[in-house]
Coordinates of C-alpha atoms in Angstrom, one line a residue:
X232 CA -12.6 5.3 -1.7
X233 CA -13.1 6.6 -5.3
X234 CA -12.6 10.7 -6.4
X235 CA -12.4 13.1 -9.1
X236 CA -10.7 16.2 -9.0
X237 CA -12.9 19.2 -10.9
X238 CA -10.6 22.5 -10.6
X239 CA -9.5 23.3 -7.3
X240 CA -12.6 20.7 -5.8
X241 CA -12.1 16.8 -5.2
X242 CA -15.4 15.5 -5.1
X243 CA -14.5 12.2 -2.7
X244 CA -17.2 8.9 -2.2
X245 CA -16.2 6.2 0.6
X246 CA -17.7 3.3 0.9
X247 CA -19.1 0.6 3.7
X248 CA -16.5 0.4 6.2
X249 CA -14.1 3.0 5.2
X250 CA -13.3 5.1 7.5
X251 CA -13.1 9.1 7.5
X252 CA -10.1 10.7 8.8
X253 CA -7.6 7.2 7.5
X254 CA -9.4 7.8 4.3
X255 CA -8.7 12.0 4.3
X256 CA -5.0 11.4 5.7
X257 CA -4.3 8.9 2.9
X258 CA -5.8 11.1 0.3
X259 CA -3.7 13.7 1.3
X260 CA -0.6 11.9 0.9
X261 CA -1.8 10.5 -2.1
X262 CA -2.6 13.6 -3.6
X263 CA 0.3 15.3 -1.5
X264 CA -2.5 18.1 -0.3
X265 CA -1.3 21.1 1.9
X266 CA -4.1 23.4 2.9
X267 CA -8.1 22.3 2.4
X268 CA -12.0 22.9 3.4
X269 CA -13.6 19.8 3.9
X270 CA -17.3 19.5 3.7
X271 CA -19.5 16.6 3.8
X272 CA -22.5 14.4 4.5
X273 CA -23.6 10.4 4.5
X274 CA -23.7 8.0 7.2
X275 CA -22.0 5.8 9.6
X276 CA -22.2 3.2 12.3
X277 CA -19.5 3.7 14.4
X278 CA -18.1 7.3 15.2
X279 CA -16.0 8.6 18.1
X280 CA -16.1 12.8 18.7
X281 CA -14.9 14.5 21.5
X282 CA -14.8 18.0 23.0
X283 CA -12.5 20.0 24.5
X284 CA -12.4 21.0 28.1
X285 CA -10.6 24.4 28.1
X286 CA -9.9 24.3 31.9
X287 CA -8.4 20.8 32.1
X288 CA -6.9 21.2 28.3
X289 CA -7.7 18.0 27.4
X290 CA -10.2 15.9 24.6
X291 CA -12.5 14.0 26.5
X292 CA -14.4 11.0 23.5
X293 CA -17.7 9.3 23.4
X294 CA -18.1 6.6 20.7
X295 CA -21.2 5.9 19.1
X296 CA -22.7 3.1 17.4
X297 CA -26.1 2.5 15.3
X298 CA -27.7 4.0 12.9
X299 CA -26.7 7.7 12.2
X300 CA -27.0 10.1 9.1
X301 CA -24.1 12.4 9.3
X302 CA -26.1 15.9 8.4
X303 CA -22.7 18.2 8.5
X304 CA -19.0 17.4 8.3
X305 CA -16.9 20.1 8.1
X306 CA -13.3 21.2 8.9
X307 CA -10.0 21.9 7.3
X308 CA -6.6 20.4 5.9
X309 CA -3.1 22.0 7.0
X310 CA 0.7 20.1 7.6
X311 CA 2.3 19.3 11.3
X312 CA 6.0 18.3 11.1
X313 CA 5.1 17.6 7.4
X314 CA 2.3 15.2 8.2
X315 CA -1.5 16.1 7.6
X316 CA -3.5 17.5 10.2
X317 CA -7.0 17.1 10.0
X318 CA -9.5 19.2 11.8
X319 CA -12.9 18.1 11.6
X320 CA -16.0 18.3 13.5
X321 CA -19.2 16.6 12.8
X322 CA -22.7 16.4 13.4
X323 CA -25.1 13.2 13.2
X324 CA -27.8 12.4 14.2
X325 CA -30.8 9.4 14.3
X326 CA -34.5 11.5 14.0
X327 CA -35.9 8.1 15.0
X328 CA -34.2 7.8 18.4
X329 CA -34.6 11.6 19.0
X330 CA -30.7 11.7 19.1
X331 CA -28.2 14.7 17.7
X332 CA -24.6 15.3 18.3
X333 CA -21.8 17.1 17.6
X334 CA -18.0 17.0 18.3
X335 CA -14.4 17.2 17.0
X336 CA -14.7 14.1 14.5
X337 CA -11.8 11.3 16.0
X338 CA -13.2 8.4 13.9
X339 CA -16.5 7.3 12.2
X340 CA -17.0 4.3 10.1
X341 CA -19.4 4.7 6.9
X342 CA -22.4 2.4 7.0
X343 CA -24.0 3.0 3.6
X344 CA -22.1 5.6 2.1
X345 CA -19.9 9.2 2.5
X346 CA -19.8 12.0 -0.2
X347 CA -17.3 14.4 0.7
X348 CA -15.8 18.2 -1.0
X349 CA -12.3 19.2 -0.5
X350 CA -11.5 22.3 -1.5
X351 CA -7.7 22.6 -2.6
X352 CA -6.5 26.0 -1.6
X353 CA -3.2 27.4 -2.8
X354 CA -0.9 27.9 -0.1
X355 CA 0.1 26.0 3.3
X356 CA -0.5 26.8 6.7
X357 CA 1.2 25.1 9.5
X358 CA 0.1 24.2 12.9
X359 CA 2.4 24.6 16.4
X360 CA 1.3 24.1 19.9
X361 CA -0.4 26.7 22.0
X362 CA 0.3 25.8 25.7
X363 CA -1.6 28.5 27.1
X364 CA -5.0 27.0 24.8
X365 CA -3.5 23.8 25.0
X366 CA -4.5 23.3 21.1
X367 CA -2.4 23.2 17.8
X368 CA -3.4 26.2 16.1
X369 CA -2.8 27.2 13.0
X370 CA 0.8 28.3 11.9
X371 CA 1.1 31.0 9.3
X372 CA 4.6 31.3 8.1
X373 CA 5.9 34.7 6.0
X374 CA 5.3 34.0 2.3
X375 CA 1.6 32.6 3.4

C-alpha cells in the first residue's frame, strides 16, 4: 500500500495481493481517520460480497474468483467502540464472461492493481445497533 494525502483527499494505490478492507482498516489506524468517503476502482481475483436479507436480518456471502475489473467501489469511514467501521459496497465485473455484480464488499484481493480516494471529513459519526433493521447504523452524537 503506498498514499499521499492532498488536502482533505488520500489518494491510496494497493498492490498484488493486498487486500481492501485490512488495507482501509489499517490506514485508518495509521492515519487515526474518524469519518470518510471512499471511492475507488482496479481489479481483483478473489472477492467476497454479500447482501442483506431484511426479513431474516442476516448477510448471506458469495466469493468470487477470476478475473474481475472492479468498475465502482464506494462507501464510507465512521468508529464502533472506537474501532473503524467500514462500509463498502462494490461492483465488478468480467465483460468477457458476460458477468456483473454487486454487494456489500467483505473481502477482495487486488490482482493487478487498486487506486482508491478517501475523503477525510471533519467530524465523527458513530455507529450502534438497530435491532428492529438488524444493521449498525450510523450514530450521530450532539456536537456532530
Amino acid at each position: 500500500m503506498e498514499y499521499r494525502k492532498f488536502g482533505d483527499t488520500i489518494v491510496l494505490r494497493l498492490e498484488v495481493g493486498e487486500e481492501i478492507v485490512e488495507s482501509l482498516a489499517a490506514l485508518c489506524e495509521k492515519e487515526k481517520l474518524e469519518l470518510c468517503q471512499v471511492s475507488g476502482l482496479g481489479a481483483a481475483g478473489q472477492i467476497t460480497v454479500g447482501v442483506f436479507d431484511t426479513e431474516k436480518k442476516e448477510y448471506f456471502s458469495r466469493e468470487y474468483q477470476g478475473d474481475f475489473e472492479i468498475g465502482s467501489l464506494t462507501g464510507n469511514i465512521t468508529r464502533k467502540e472506537g474501532k473503524p467501521y467500514l462500509h463498502l459496497h462494490l461492483v465488478f465485473g468480467n465483460p468477457r464472461q458476460n458477468v456483473c455484480v454487486a454487494g456489500h464488499l467483505n473481502r477482495a484481493v487486488i490482482s493487478a492493481t487498486a487506486e482508491l480516494f478517501v475523503r477525510v471529513l471533519p467530524g465523527s459519526v458513530g455507529r450502534r445497533m438497530d435491532d428492529e433493521v438488524g444493521l449498525n447504523l450510523f450514530q450521530f452524537s450532539q456536537d456532530s
